Short mmCIF file of C-alpha atoms in Angstrom, two decimals:
data_model
loop_
_atom_site.label_atom_id
_atom_site.label_comp_id
_atom_site.label_asym_id
_atom_site.label_seq_id
_atom_site.Cartn_x
_atom_site.Cartn_y
_atom_site.Cartn_z
CA LEU A 76 14.74 0.34 -26.12
CA ALA A 77 13.39 3.49 -27.73
CA SER A 78 13.18 4.45 -31.36
CA ALA A 79 14.48 7.89 -32.31
CA GLU A 80 15.04 10.00 -35.40
CA ILE A 81 18.26 11.93 -35.80
CA LEU A 82 17.36 15.60 -36.36
CA SER A 83 20.89 16.96 -36.54
CA ILE A 84 24.44 15.78 -35.98
CA HIS A 85 26.72 18.08 -34.01
CA LYS A 86 29.71 15.79 -33.92
CA ASN A 87 30.34 12.20 -34.86
CA ASN A 88 33.26 10.32 -33.34
CA SER A 89 32.01 7.01 -34.65
CA SER A 90 33.11 5.23 -37.81
CA ILE A 91 29.43 4.77 -38.64
CA LYS A 92 28.16 7.42 -41.02
CA LEU A 93 24.96 8.78 -39.55
CA GLN A 94 22.62 11.05 -41.47
CA THR A 95 19.71 13.19 -40.40
CA LYS A 96 16.36 11.44 -40.59
CA ASP A 97 18.08 8.13 -39.82
CA GLU A 98 16.11 5.97 -37.46
CA ILE A 99 18.16 4.53 -34.63
CA GLN A 100 17.43 2.49 -31.56
CA ILE A 101 18.51 3.93 -28.25
CA GLU A 102 19.02 1.80 -25.19
CA PHE A 103 18.76 3.85 -22.02
CA PRO A 104 18.40 3.40 -18.25
CA GLY A 105 15.86 6.20 -17.88
CA GLY A 106 15.01 7.60 -14.48
CA GLU A 107 13.55 10.75 -12.98
CA GLN A 108 16.15 13.33 -11.98
CA SER A 109 14.75 16.61 -10.72
CA GLY A 110 14.68 19.29 -13.40
CA ILE A 111 16.92 17.48 -15.88
CA GLY A 112 15.63 16.32 -19.25
CA VAL A 113 16.43 12.64 -19.03
CA MET A 114 14.82 9.72 -20.80
CA TYR A 115 11.87 8.19 -19.00
CA SER A 116 9.70 5.54 -20.63
CA GLY A 117 10.87 6.65 -24.04
CA LEU A 118 9.97 10.32 -23.61
CA PRO A 119 12.32 13.22 -22.88
CA ARG A 120 11.42 15.13 -19.76
CA PRO A 121 10.46 17.53 -18.35
CA HIS A 122 8.70 18.69 -21.53
CA ARG A 123 6.92 16.27 -23.79
CA GLY A 124 7.13 17.07 -27.47
CA HIS A 125 10.40 18.99 -27.12
CA SER A 126 13.66 18.00 -28.75
CA TYR A 127 16.81 17.46 -26.72
CA LYS A 128 20.41 17.24 -27.79
CA ALA A 129 21.58 13.79 -26.72
CA TYR A 130 25.10 12.48 -26.36
CA LEU A 131 25.33 8.92 -27.60
CA ASN A 132 27.85 6.13 -27.24
CA LYS A 133 27.60 3.18 -29.58
CA LEU A 134 27.02 -0.14 -27.88
CA VAL A 135 29.76 -2.71 -28.31
CA ASN A 136 29.11 -5.15 -31.17
CA SER A 137 26.14 -3.18 -32.46
CA ASN A 138 25.77 -0.94 -35.48
CA SER A 139 22.41 0.60 -34.58
CA LYS A 140 22.09 0.73 -30.80
CA TYR A 141 23.33 3.57 -28.65
CA VAL A 142 23.47 4.44 -24.99
CA ILE A 143 22.50 7.95 -23.96
CA THR A 144 25.28 9.33 -21.79
CA GLY A 145 23.79 12.74 -21.20
CA PHE A 146 21.84 15.71 -22.48
CA GLU A 147 22.79 19.27 -23.32
CA ALA A 148 21.81 20.52 -19.85
CA GLY A 149 25.32 20.40 -18.48
CA LEU A 150 25.93 16.97 -19.96
CA GLN A 151 24.33 15.31 -16.95
CA PRO A 152 25.33 11.66 -16.83
CA LEU A 153 22.51 9.15 -16.60
CA ASN A 154 23.13 6.77 -13.76
CA LEU A 155 21.40 3.40 -13.83
CA THR A 156 18.59 4.45 -11.55
CA ARG A 157 15.36 3.36 -13.20
CA GLN A 158 15.04 -0.15 -11.88
CA TYR A 159 11.34 0.13 -11.13
CA THR A 160 8.54 -0.08 -13.68
CA ARG A 161 4.96 1.05 -13.95
CA ASN A 162 2.53 -1.37 -15.56
CA ARG A 163 0.72 -0.39 -18.74
CA THR A 164 -2.59 -1.13 -20.42
CA ASP A 165 -0.84 -3.23 -23.07
CA GLY A 166 0.04 -5.71 -20.34
CA SER A 167 3.74 -4.95 -20.34
CA ASN A 168 5.92 -4.56 -17.30
CA GLY A 169 6.73 -1.00 -18.32
CA GLU A 170 8.48 -1.61 -21.63
CA GLY A 171 5.45 -1.04 -23.90
CA ASP A 172 3.78 2.14 -25.02
CA GLY A 173 0.29 1.82 -23.55
CA PRO A 174 -0.91 4.29 -20.90
CA PHE A 175 0.30 3.67 -17.36
CA LEU A 176 -2.07 2.10 -14.84
CA TYR A 177 -2.97 4.56 -12.10
CA TRP A 178 -5.45 5.49 -9.41
CA ASP A 179 -7.19 8.84 -9.83
CA LYS A 180 -5.42 11.21 -7.49
CA ARG A 181 -8.67 13.02 -6.69
CA TYR A 182 -10.18 10.03 -4.96
CA PHE A 183 -7.65 9.12 -2.33
CA PRO A 184 -7.98 7.53 0.18
CA ILE A 185 -8.45 4.29 -1.74
CA PRO A 186 -10.58 1.87 0.31
CA TYR A 187 -9.82 -1.81 0.75
CA LEU A 188 -11.59 -4.67 2.48
CA ILE A 189 -10.51 -7.92 4.08
CA SER A 190 -12.32 -11.12 3.09
CA ALA A 191 -13.53 -12.18 6.53
CA PRO A 192 -14.32 -15.85 5.67
CA SER A 193 -10.86 -16.46 4.23
CA PHE A 194 -9.00 -14.91 7.18
CA LYS A 195 -11.19 -16.35 9.92
CA ASN A 196 -9.17 -17.06 13.06
CA HIS A 197 -6.15 -15.17 11.66
CA PRO A 198 -6.36 -11.70 13.21
CA ASP A 199 -2.55 -11.56 13.05
CA TYR A 200 -2.77 -11.78 9.24
CA VAL A 201 -5.23 -8.89 9.14
CA THR A 202 -2.97 -6.71 11.28
CA ALA A 203 0.01 -7.54 9.05
CA ILE A 204 -1.97 -6.60 5.93
CA GLU A 205 -2.92 -3.27 7.46
CA GLU A 206 0.74 -2.61 8.20
CA SER A 207 1.59 -3.39 4.58
CA PHE A 208 -0.80 -0.71 3.34
CA LYS A 209 0.62 1.80 5.82
CA THR A 210 4.09 1.23 4.36
CA TRP A 211 3.11 2.71 0.98
CA ARG A 212 1.25 5.72 2.43
CA ALA A 213 3.93 6.78 4.89
CA TYR A 214 5.54 9.48 2.72
CA GLU A 215 4.36 13.07 3.08
CA ASP A 216 5.34 14.01 -0.49
CA VAL A 217 3.03 11.47 -2.14
CA LEU A 218 -0.74 11.49 -2.45
CA VAL A 219 -1.20 7.80 -1.69
CA GLU A 220 -3.53 7.06 1.19
CA PHE A 221 -5.69 4.05 1.97
CA LEU A 222 -8.77 3.50 4.06
CA ALA A 223 -9.18 0.13 5.75
CA TYR A 224 -12.90 -0.31 5.18
CA GLY A 225 -13.32 -3.31 7.44
CA CYS A 226 -14.31 -6.71 6.14
CA ASN A 227 -16.74 -8.26 3.72
CA LYS A 228 -18.03 -11.77 3.09
CA SER A 229 -16.71 -12.13 -0.43
CA THR A 230 -14.07 -14.66 -1.42
CA LYS A 231 -14.36 -13.84 -5.12
CA ASN A 232 -12.13 -11.86 -7.42
CA GLU A 233 -14.32 -9.71 -9.65
CA ASN A 234 -14.89 -6.16 -10.83
CA ASP A 235 -17.34 -5.26 -8.09
CA GLY A 236 -15.89 -1.88 -7.11
CA LEU A 237 -14.50 -3.39 -3.91
CA ASN A 238 -10.77 -3.78 -3.43
CA THR A 239 -10.62 -7.03 -1.53
CA ILE A 240 -7.74 -9.06 -0.08
CA VAL A 241 -8.52 -12.77 -0.21
CA LEU A 242 -6.68 -15.83 1.10
CA LYS A 243 -7.47 -18.70 -1.31
CA THR A 244 -7.04 -22.06 0.40
CA ASP A 245 -9.11 -24.26 -1.90
CA GLU A 246 -9.22 -23.39 -5.60
CA TRP A 247 -6.25 -21.49 -7.02
CA PRO A 248 -6.90 -20.41 -10.64
CA PHE A 249 -3.38 -19.23 -11.44
CA GLU A 250 0.06 -20.82 -11.68
CA ASN A 251 0.83 -22.91 -8.63
CA SER A 252 4.21 -21.21 -8.28
CA ALA A 253 2.61 -17.78 -7.77
CA ILE A 254 2.64 -16.91 -4.07
CA ALA A 255 0.10 -14.16 -4.72
CA VAL A 256 -1.61 -12.43 -7.62
CA THR A 257 -2.93 -8.87 -7.86
CA ARG A 258 -5.61 -8.29 -10.47
CA ASN A 259 -6.24 -4.73 -11.63
CA PHE A 260 -9.46 -3.84 -13.42
CA TYR A 261 -8.92 -0.68 -15.45
CA ILE A 262 -10.18 1.38 -18.38
CA SER A 263 -8.72 0.24 -21.66
CA GLY A 264 -8.15 2.09 -24.91
CA ASP A 265 -6.21 5.29 -25.48
CA GLY A 266 -8.67 7.91 -24.22
CA SER A 267 -7.99 10.44 -21.50
CA SER A 268 -9.02 7.94 -18.80
CA ALA A 269 -7.13 4.96 -20.21
CA GLY A 270 -5.26 3.13 -17.46
CA LEU A 271 -7.52 4.36 -14.66
CA ILE A 272 -7.74 1.55 -12.10
CA LEU A 273 -11.30 0.89 -10.97
CA ASP A 274 -10.85 -2.17 -8.81
CA SER A 275 -7.85 -4.09 -7.53
CA ASP A 276 -7.95 -7.40 -5.66
CA ILE A 277 -5.05 -9.17 -3.98
CA LEU A 278 -5.24 -12.97 -3.90
CA LEU A 279 -2.92 -14.98 -1.66
CA ASN A 280 -2.13 -18.55 -2.66
CA GLY A 281 -2.97 -20.38 0.56
CA LYS A 282 -3.43 -23.65 -1.30
CA ASN A 283 0.20 -24.08 -2.32
CA PHE A 284 1.93 -21.89 0.28
CA SER A 285 1.76 -21.32 4.01
CA PHE A 286 2.00 -17.89 5.64
CA THR A 287 3.22 -16.58 8.95
CA THR A 288 3.64 -13.45 11.01
CA THR A 289 6.05 -15.06 13.48
CA ALA A 290 8.93 -16.28 11.26
CA GLN A 291 7.80 -19.91 11.22
CA ALA A 292 10.27 -21.98 9.24
CA GLY A 293 9.29 -22.72 5.65
CA ARG A 294 6.45 -20.16 5.58
CA HIS A 295 6.14 -16.83 3.80
CA ASP A 296 5.87 -13.70 5.88
CA ILE A 297 2.45 -12.33 4.94
CA GLN A 298 3.42 -8.69 5.48
CA ASN A 299 6.42 -9.20 3.20
CA ILE A 300 4.24 -10.64 0.42
CA VAL A 301 1.33 -8.21 0.72
CA THR A 302 3.60 -5.16 0.74
CA HIS A 303 4.95 -6.34 -2.63
CA GLU A 304 1.43 -6.94 -3.95
CA ILE A 305 0.29 -3.47 -2.93
CA GLY A 306 2.93 -2.17 -5.33
CA HIS A 307 1.01 -3.95 -8.10
CA PHE A 308 -2.24 -2.68 -6.56
CA LEU A 309 -0.90 0.84 -7.20
CA GLY A 310 0.10 0.01 -10.77
CA PHE A 311 3.79 -0.76 -10.33
CA GLY A 312 5.66 -3.60 -12.01
CA HIS A 313 8.68 -5.67 -11.10
CA GLU A 314 12.28 -4.52 -10.98
CA ILE A 315 13.94 -4.34 -14.39
CA SER A 316 17.60 -4.39 -15.33
CA PRO A 317 19.77 -3.53 -13.52
CA ILE A 318 17.74 -5.48 -10.97
CA ASN A 319 18.18 -4.81 -7.27
CA GLU A 320 17.10 -7.87 -5.32
CA GLU A 321 16.68 -5.80 -2.16
CA ALA A 322 13.75 -3.83 -3.61
CA THR A 323 10.18 -4.53 -2.52
CA MET A 324 9.16 -4.94 -6.17
CA PHE A 325 11.80 -7.59 -6.91
CA ALA A 326 9.88 -10.42 -8.55
CA SER A 327 10.81 -13.30 -6.22
CA ALA A 328 10.47 -13.95 -2.50
CA ASN A 329 11.88 -16.59 -0.19
CA SER A 330 10.19 -18.19 2.77
CA GLU A 331 10.80 -16.33 6.05
CA GLU A 332 11.94 -13.26 4.08
CA THR A 333 10.97 -9.89 5.58
CA LYS A 334 13.01 -7.33 3.60
CA LYS A 335 10.02 -6.42 1.41
CA ARG A 336 8.18 -5.08 4.45
CA THR A 337 9.98 -1.75 3.93
CA LEU A 338 10.44 0.16 0.68
CA HIS A 339 13.74 0.39 -1.16
CA ALA A 340 14.89 3.59 -2.87
CA ASN A 341 13.67 2.21 -6.22
CA ASP A 342 10.18 1.62 -4.83
CA ILE A 343 10.05 5.13 -3.41
CA SER A 344 11.15 6.54 -6.78
CA ALA A 345 8.25 4.75 -8.47
CA LEU A 346 5.86 6.04 -5.82
CA ARG A 347 6.99 9.64 -6.28
CA ALA A 348 6.98 9.40 -10.08
CA ALA A 349 3.36 8.19 -10.13
CA TYR A 350 1.76 9.98 -7.18
CA ALA A 351 3.79 13.06 -6.32
CA GLY A 352 1.97 15.67 -4.27
CA VAL A 353 0.81 16.48 -0.77
CA GLY A 354 -2.46 14.91 0.27
CA GLN A 355 -4.35 14.53 3.48
CA LYS A 356 -3.28 11.56 5.56
CA PHE A 357 -5.58 9.60 7.82
CA ASN A 358 -4.46 8.82 11.34
CA ASP A 359 -6.12 6.18 13.50
CA GLY A 360 -9.39 6.57 11.67
CA ASN A 361 -9.70 3.25 9.89
CA LEU A 362 -12.14 0.38 10.22
CA HIS A 363 -10.56 -2.84 11.40
CA CYS A 364 -11.74 -6.27 10.31
CA GLU A 365 -12.10 -8.40 13.43
CA VAL A 366 -11.73 -12.10 12.58
CA ALA A 367 -10.63 -13.55 15.91
CA ASN A 368 -13.44 -16.10 16.02
CA ASN A 369 -16.52 -17.28 14.13
CA THR A 370 -18.33 -14.01 14.87
CA VAL A 371 -16.59 -11.69 12.45
CA GLY A 372 -17.27 -8.00 12.16
CA CYS A 373 -15.80 -4.54 11.88
CA LEU A 374 -14.30 -2.58 14.73
CA ALA A 375 -14.56 1.19 14.19
CA VAL A 376 -11.70 3.35 15.42
CA HIS A 377 -12.44 7.08 15.36
CA SER A 378 -10.17 10.08 15.44
CA GLU A 379 -10.87 13.79 15.50
CA LYS A 380 -8.07 14.29 12.98
CA ASN A 381 -10.21 12.94 10.16
CA ASN A 382 -12.14 15.12 7.78
CA SER A 383 -15.57 14.08 6.53
CA GLY A 384 -14.68 15.54 3.15
CA ASN A 385 -12.48 12.55 2.51
CA TYR A 386 -15.45 10.25 2.96
CA LEU A 387 -17.26 12.29 0.32
CA ALA A 388 -14.34 11.67 -2.02
CA LEU A 389 -14.59 7.98 -1.13
CA ALA A 390 -18.31 7.95 -2.00
CA ILE A 391 -17.59 9.66 -5.31
CA TYR A 392 -14.87 7.11 -6.02
CA LEU A 393 -17.23 4.20 -5.40
CA ILE A 394 -19.89 5.74 -7.64
CA LEU A 395 -17.30 6.31 -10.37
CA THR A 396 -16.05 2.76 -10.04
CA LEU A 397 -19.47 1.20 -10.37
CA GLY A 398 -20.51 3.57 -13.13
CA VAL A 399 -17.74 2.95 -15.67
CA GLY A 400 -16.99 -0.69 -14.96
CA ARG A 401 -18.30 -1.87 -18.32
CA TRP A 402 -15.30 -0.31 -20.08
CA ILE A 403 -12.65 -2.14 -18.15
CA VAL A 404 -10.24 -4.90 -19.01
CA THR A 405 -8.22 -6.89 -16.55
CA HIS A 406 -4.54 -7.07 -15.88
CA GLN A 407 -2.80 -9.31 -13.40
CA LYS A 408 0.63 -9.27 -11.85
CA THR A 409 2.25 -11.65 -9.42
#
């Protein structure tokens, strides 16, 4: 829902007598449609602060709620396309008015680490996690890129400037029904940097659930689950009405399910809305966390396609993360 003020009335086919300056509630599907001023998160686009002539239809059994059916630019119909959400600093799944959560586009690639102790003797899990990250960075028209930074010894979830993936098999501090939880640490408030994600950890509930990479009956496909969680890692929320259960960001997952391994059109729309642009992509230049036995370590894979300038950006990102951490608050999504 969005609140709006009627500036002028061009034509009224309703029995309700509207007047200028009346406040009305507008229920709308939103969505990003190239070049057309449609509603998106309560703001007309493409120009903030501009007024648009909207065509409204009154909702059935309501005296104050309307559906936007189009704008003056050719009366473009609004299809129900915005089924994704972007999380906000007010903790909402996209419906609030706080700033969106986001990663600073200047500091891609975003590094992540594997918690070596928690994935010991599960190299197949590590490989599946790496594939999950590659899924979100595979589009040439988005800036998203990740850097697998090997492994660390941490099993904690804290604002330490390290984006760590942890398999929790002993203590699970969240709801038992949560297969996984992604916690984003970000800058709060309403300043120019509000919503900037500083640290994001993905925690897998290995205490109450079992995982697999080989379709074992009754277990959750780890690539399926982590691909969904990386959506939260990037600041995206769950599907909202009209919900498409085929989308990666659909809120629930079944055992043995694999459809979340690949992105749905809704997920790609969210990705392009938040991180549109052309950025440098890394190819075969990541560090791999080797956890095949008790001697864990990092296996470096080099490629001449990489540019050292990206590592400078990474260093700057880490410095920034550690430097402003005291202004963060946390936000978690399952």
